[in-house]
PDB file of C-alpha atoms in Angstrom:
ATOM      1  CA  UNK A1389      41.170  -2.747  80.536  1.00  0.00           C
ATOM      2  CA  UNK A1390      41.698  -1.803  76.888  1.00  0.00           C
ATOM      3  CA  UNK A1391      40.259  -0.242  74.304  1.00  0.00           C
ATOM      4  CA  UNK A1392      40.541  -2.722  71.182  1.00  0.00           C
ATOM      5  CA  UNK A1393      40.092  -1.303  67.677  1.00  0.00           C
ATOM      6  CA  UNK A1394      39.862  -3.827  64.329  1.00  0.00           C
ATOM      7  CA  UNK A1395      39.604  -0.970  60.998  1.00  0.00           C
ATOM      8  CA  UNK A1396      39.345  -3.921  58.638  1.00  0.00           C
ATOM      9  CA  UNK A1397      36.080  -5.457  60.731  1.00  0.00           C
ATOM     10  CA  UNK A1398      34.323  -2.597  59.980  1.00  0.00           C
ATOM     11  CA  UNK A1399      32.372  -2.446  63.762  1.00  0.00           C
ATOM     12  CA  UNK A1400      32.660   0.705  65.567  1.00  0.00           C
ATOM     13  CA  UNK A1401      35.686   2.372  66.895  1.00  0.00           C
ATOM     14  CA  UNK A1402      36.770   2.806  70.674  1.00  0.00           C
ATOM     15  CA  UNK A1403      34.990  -0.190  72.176  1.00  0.00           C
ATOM     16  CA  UNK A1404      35.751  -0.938  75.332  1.00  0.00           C
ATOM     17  CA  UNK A1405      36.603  -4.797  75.847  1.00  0.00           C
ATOM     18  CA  UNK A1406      37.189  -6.328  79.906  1.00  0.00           C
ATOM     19  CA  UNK A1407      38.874  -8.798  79.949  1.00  0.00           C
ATOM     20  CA  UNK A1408      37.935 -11.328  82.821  1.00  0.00           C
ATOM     21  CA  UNK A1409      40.033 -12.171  85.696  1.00  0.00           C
ATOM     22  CA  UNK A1410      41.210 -15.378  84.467  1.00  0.00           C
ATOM     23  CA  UNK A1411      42.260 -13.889  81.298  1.00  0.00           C
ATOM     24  CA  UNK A1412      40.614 -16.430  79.479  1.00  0.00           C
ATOM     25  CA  UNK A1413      37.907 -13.983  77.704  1.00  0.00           C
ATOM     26  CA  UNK A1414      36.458 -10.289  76.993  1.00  0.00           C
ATOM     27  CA  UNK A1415      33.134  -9.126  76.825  1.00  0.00           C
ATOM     28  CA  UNK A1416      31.724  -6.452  75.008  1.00  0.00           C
ATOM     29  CA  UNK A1417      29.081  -3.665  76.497  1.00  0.00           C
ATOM     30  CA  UNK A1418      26.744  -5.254  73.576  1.00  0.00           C
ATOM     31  CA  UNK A1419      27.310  -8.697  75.424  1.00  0.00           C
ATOM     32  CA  UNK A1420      29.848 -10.382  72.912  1.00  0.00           C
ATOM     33  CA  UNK A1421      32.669 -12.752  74.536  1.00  0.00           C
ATOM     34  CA  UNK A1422      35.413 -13.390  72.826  1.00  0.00           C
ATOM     35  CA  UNK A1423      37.139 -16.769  74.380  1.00  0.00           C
ATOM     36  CA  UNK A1424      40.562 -17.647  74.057  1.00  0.00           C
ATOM     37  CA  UNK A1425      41.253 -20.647  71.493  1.00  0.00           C
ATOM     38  CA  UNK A1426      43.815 -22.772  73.891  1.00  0.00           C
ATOM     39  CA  UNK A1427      44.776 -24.456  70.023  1.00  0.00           C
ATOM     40  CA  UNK A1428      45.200 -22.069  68.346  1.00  0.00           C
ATOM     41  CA  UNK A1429      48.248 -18.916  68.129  1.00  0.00           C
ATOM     42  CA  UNK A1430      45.315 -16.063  68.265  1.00  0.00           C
ATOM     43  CA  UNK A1431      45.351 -14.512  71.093  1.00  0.00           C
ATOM     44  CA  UNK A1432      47.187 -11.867  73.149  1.00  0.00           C
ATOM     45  CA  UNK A1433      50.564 -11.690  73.756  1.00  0.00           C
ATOM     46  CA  UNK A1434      53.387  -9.662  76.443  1.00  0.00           C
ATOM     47  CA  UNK A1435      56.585  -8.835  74.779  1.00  0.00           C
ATOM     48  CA  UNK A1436      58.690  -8.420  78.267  1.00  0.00           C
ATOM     49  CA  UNK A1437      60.739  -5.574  76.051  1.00  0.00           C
ATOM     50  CA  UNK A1438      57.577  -3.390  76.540  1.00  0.00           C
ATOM     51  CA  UNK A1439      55.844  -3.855  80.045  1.00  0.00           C
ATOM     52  CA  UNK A1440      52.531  -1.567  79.455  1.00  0.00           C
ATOM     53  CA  UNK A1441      52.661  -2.969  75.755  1.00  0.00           C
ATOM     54  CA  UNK A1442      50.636  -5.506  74.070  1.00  0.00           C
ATOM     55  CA  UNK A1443      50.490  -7.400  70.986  1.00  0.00           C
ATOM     56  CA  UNK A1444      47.534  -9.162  69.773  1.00  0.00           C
ATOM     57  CA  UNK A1445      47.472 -11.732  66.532  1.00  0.00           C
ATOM     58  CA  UNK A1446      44.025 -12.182  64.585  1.00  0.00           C
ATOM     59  CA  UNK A1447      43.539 -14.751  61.948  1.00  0.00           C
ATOM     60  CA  UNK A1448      42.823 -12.986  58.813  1.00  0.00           C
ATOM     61  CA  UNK A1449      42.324 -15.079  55.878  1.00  0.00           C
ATOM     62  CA  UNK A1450      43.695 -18.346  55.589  1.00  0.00           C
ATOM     63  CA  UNK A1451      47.040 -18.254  56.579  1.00  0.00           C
ATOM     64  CA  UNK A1452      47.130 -14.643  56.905  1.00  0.00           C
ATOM     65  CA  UNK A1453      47.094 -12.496  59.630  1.00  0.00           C
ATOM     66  CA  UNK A1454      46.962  -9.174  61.540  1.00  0.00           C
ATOM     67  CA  UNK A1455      48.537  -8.013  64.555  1.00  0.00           C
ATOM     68  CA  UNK A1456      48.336  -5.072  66.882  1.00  0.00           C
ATOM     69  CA  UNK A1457      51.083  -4.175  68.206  1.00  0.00           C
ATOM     70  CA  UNK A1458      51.667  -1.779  70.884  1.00  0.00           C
ATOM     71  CA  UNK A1459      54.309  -0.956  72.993  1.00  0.00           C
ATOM     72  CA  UNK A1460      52.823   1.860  75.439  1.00  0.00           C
ATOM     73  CA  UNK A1461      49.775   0.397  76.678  1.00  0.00           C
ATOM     74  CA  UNK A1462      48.056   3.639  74.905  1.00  0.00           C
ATOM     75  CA  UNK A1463      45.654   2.343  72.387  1.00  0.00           C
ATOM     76  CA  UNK A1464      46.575   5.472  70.089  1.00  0.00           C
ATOM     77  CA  UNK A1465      49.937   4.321  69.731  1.00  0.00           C
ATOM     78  CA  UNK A1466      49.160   1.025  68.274  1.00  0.00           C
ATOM     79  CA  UNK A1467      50.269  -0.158  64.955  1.00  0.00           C
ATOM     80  CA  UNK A1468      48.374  -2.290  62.689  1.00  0.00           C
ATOM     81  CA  UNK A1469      50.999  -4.858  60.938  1.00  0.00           C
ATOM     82  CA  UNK A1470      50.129  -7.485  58.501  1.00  0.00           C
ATOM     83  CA  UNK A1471      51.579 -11.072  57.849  1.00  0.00           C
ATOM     84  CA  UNK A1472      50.688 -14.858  57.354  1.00  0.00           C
ATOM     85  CA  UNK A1473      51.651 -18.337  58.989  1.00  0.00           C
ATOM     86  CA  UNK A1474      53.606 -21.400  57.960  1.00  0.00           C
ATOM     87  CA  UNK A1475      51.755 -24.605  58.594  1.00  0.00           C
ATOM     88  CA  UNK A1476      50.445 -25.278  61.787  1.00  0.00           C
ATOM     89  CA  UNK A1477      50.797 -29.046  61.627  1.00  0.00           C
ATOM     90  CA  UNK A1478      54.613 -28.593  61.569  1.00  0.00           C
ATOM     91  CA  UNK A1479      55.859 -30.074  64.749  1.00  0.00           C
ATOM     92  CA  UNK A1480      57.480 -28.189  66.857  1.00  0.00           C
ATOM     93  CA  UNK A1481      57.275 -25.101  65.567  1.00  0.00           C
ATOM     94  CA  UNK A1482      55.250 -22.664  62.626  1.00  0.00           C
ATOM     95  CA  UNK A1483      56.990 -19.862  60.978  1.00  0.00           C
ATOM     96  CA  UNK A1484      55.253 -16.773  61.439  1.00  0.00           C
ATOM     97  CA  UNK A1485      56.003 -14.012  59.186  1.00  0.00           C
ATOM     98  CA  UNK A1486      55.292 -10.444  59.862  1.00  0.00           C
ATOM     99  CA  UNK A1487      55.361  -6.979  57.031  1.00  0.00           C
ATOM    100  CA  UNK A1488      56.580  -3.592  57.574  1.00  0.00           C
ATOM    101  CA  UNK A1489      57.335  -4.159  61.173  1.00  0.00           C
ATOM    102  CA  UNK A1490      60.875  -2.947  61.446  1.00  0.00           C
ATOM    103  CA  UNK A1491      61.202  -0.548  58.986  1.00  0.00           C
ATOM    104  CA  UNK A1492      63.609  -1.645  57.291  1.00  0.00           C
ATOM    105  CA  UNK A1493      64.269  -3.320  53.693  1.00  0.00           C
ATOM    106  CA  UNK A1494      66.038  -5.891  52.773  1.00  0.00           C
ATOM    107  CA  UNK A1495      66.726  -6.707  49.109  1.00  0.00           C
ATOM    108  CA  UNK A1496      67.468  -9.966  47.225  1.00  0.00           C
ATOM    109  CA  UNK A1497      70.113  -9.683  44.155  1.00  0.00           C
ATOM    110  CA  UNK A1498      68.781  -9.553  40.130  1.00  0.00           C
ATOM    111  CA  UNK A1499      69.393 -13.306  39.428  1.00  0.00           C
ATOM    112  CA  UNK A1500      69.072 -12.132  35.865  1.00  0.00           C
ATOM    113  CA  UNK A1501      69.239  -9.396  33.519  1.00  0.00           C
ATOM    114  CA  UNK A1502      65.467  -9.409  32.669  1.00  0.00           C
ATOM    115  CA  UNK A1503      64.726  -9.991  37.272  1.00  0.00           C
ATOM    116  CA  UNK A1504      63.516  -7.393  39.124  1.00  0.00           C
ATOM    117  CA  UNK A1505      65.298  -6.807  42.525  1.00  0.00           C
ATOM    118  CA  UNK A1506      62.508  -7.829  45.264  1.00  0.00           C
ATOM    119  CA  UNK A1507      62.729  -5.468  48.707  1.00  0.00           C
ATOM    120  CA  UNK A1508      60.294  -6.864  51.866  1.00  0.00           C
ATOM    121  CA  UNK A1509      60.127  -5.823  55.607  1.00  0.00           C
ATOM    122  CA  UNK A1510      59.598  -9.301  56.811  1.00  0.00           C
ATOM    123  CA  UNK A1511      60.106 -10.485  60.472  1.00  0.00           C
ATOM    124  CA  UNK A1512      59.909 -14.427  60.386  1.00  0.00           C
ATOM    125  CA  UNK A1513      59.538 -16.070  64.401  1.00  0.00           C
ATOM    126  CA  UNK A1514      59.137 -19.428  65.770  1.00  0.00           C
ATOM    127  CA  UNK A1515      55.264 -20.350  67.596  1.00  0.00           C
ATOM    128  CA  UNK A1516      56.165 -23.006  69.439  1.00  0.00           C
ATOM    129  CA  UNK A1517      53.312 -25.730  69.037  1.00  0.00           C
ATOM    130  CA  UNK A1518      54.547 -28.424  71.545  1.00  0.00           C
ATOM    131  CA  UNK A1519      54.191 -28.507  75.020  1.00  0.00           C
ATOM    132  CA  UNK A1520      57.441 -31.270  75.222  1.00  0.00           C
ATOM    133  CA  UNK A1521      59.281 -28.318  73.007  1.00  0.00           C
ATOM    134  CA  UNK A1522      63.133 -27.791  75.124  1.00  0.00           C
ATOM    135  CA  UNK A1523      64.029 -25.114  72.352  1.00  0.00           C
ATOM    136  CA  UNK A1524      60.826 -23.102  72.378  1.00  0.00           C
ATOM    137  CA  UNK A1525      58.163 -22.190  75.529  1.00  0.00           C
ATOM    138  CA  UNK A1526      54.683 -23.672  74.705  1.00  0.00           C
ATOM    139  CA  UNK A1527      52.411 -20.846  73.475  1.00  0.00           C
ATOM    140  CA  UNK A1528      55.389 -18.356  72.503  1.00  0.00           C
ATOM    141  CA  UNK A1529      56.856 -16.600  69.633  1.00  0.00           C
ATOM    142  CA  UNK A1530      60.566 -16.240  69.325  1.00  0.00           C
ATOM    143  CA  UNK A1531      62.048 -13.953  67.434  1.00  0.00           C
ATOM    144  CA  UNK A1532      65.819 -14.283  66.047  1.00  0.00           C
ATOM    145  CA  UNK A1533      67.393 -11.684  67.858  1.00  0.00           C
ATOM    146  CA  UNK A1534      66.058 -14.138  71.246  1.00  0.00           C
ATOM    147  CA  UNK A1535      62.639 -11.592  71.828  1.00  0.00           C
ATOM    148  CA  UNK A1536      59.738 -13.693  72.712  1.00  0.00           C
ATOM    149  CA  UNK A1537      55.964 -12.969  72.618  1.00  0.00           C
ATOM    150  CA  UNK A1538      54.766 -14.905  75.099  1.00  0.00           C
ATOM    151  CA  UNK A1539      50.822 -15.861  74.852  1.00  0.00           C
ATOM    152  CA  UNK A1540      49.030 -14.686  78.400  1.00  0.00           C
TER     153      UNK A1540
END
């Protein structure tokens, strides 16, 4: 079981969700399921880097997106980390990009005198959208240095 908070929804904090035994949905105590879009990259992941953690992905707006991330299993010590998706009809795999995740900068050169340097966090992986994929796993997000987020 965890506890599942979303501070841009506005609802109400601490919520506890179940998730069922197939791990195909969770229900709310006020009777709300969420069901798992087989389509689609929402969902919840396992990073096999962090056992107890989780990460969960949440379209946003568009092509943007939020993701909890948590590597504990402690719903304190999750981290709220936004980003946005390449196109989903590129076969076999979307870029997803995600901001201030690894605390770190990294800067592009002025190209001219009057260019302002631009400095992002970004962390770009592959979802893999094809079940016939041999570089990716169906339903996974690799990462470059090889860590995969793999959809349960």
């Amino acid at each position: 079981m965890h506890i599942l908070q979303y501070p841009t929804e506005g609802g109400p904090k601490g919520v506890v969700g179940i998730l069922s035994n197939d791990k195909q949905s969770i229900t709310f105590p006020d009777g709300n399921t969420w069901k798992k879009n087989a389509n689609q990259y929402d969902g919840i992941y396992k990073d096999a880097n962090y056992p107890n953690g989780y990460r969960i992905i949440r379209k946003f707006k568009s092509t943007k997106t939020i993701t909890e991330v948590n590597n504990t299993g402690n719903p304190k010590d999750s981290i709220f980390i936004k980003g946005n998706h390449g196109s989903l009809f590129s076969i076999p795999t979307a870029a997803f990009a995600f901001y201030d995740y690894t605390g770190k900068e990294t800067c592009t050169e002025k190209l001219c005198r009057s260019c302002e340097v631009v400095c992002k966090d970004e962390l770009v992986g592959q979802f893999s959208l094809q079940e016939s994929n041999t570089v990716f796993s169906y339903g996974t997000i690799t990462f470059p240095d090889k860590t995969i987020w793999t959809r349960i």
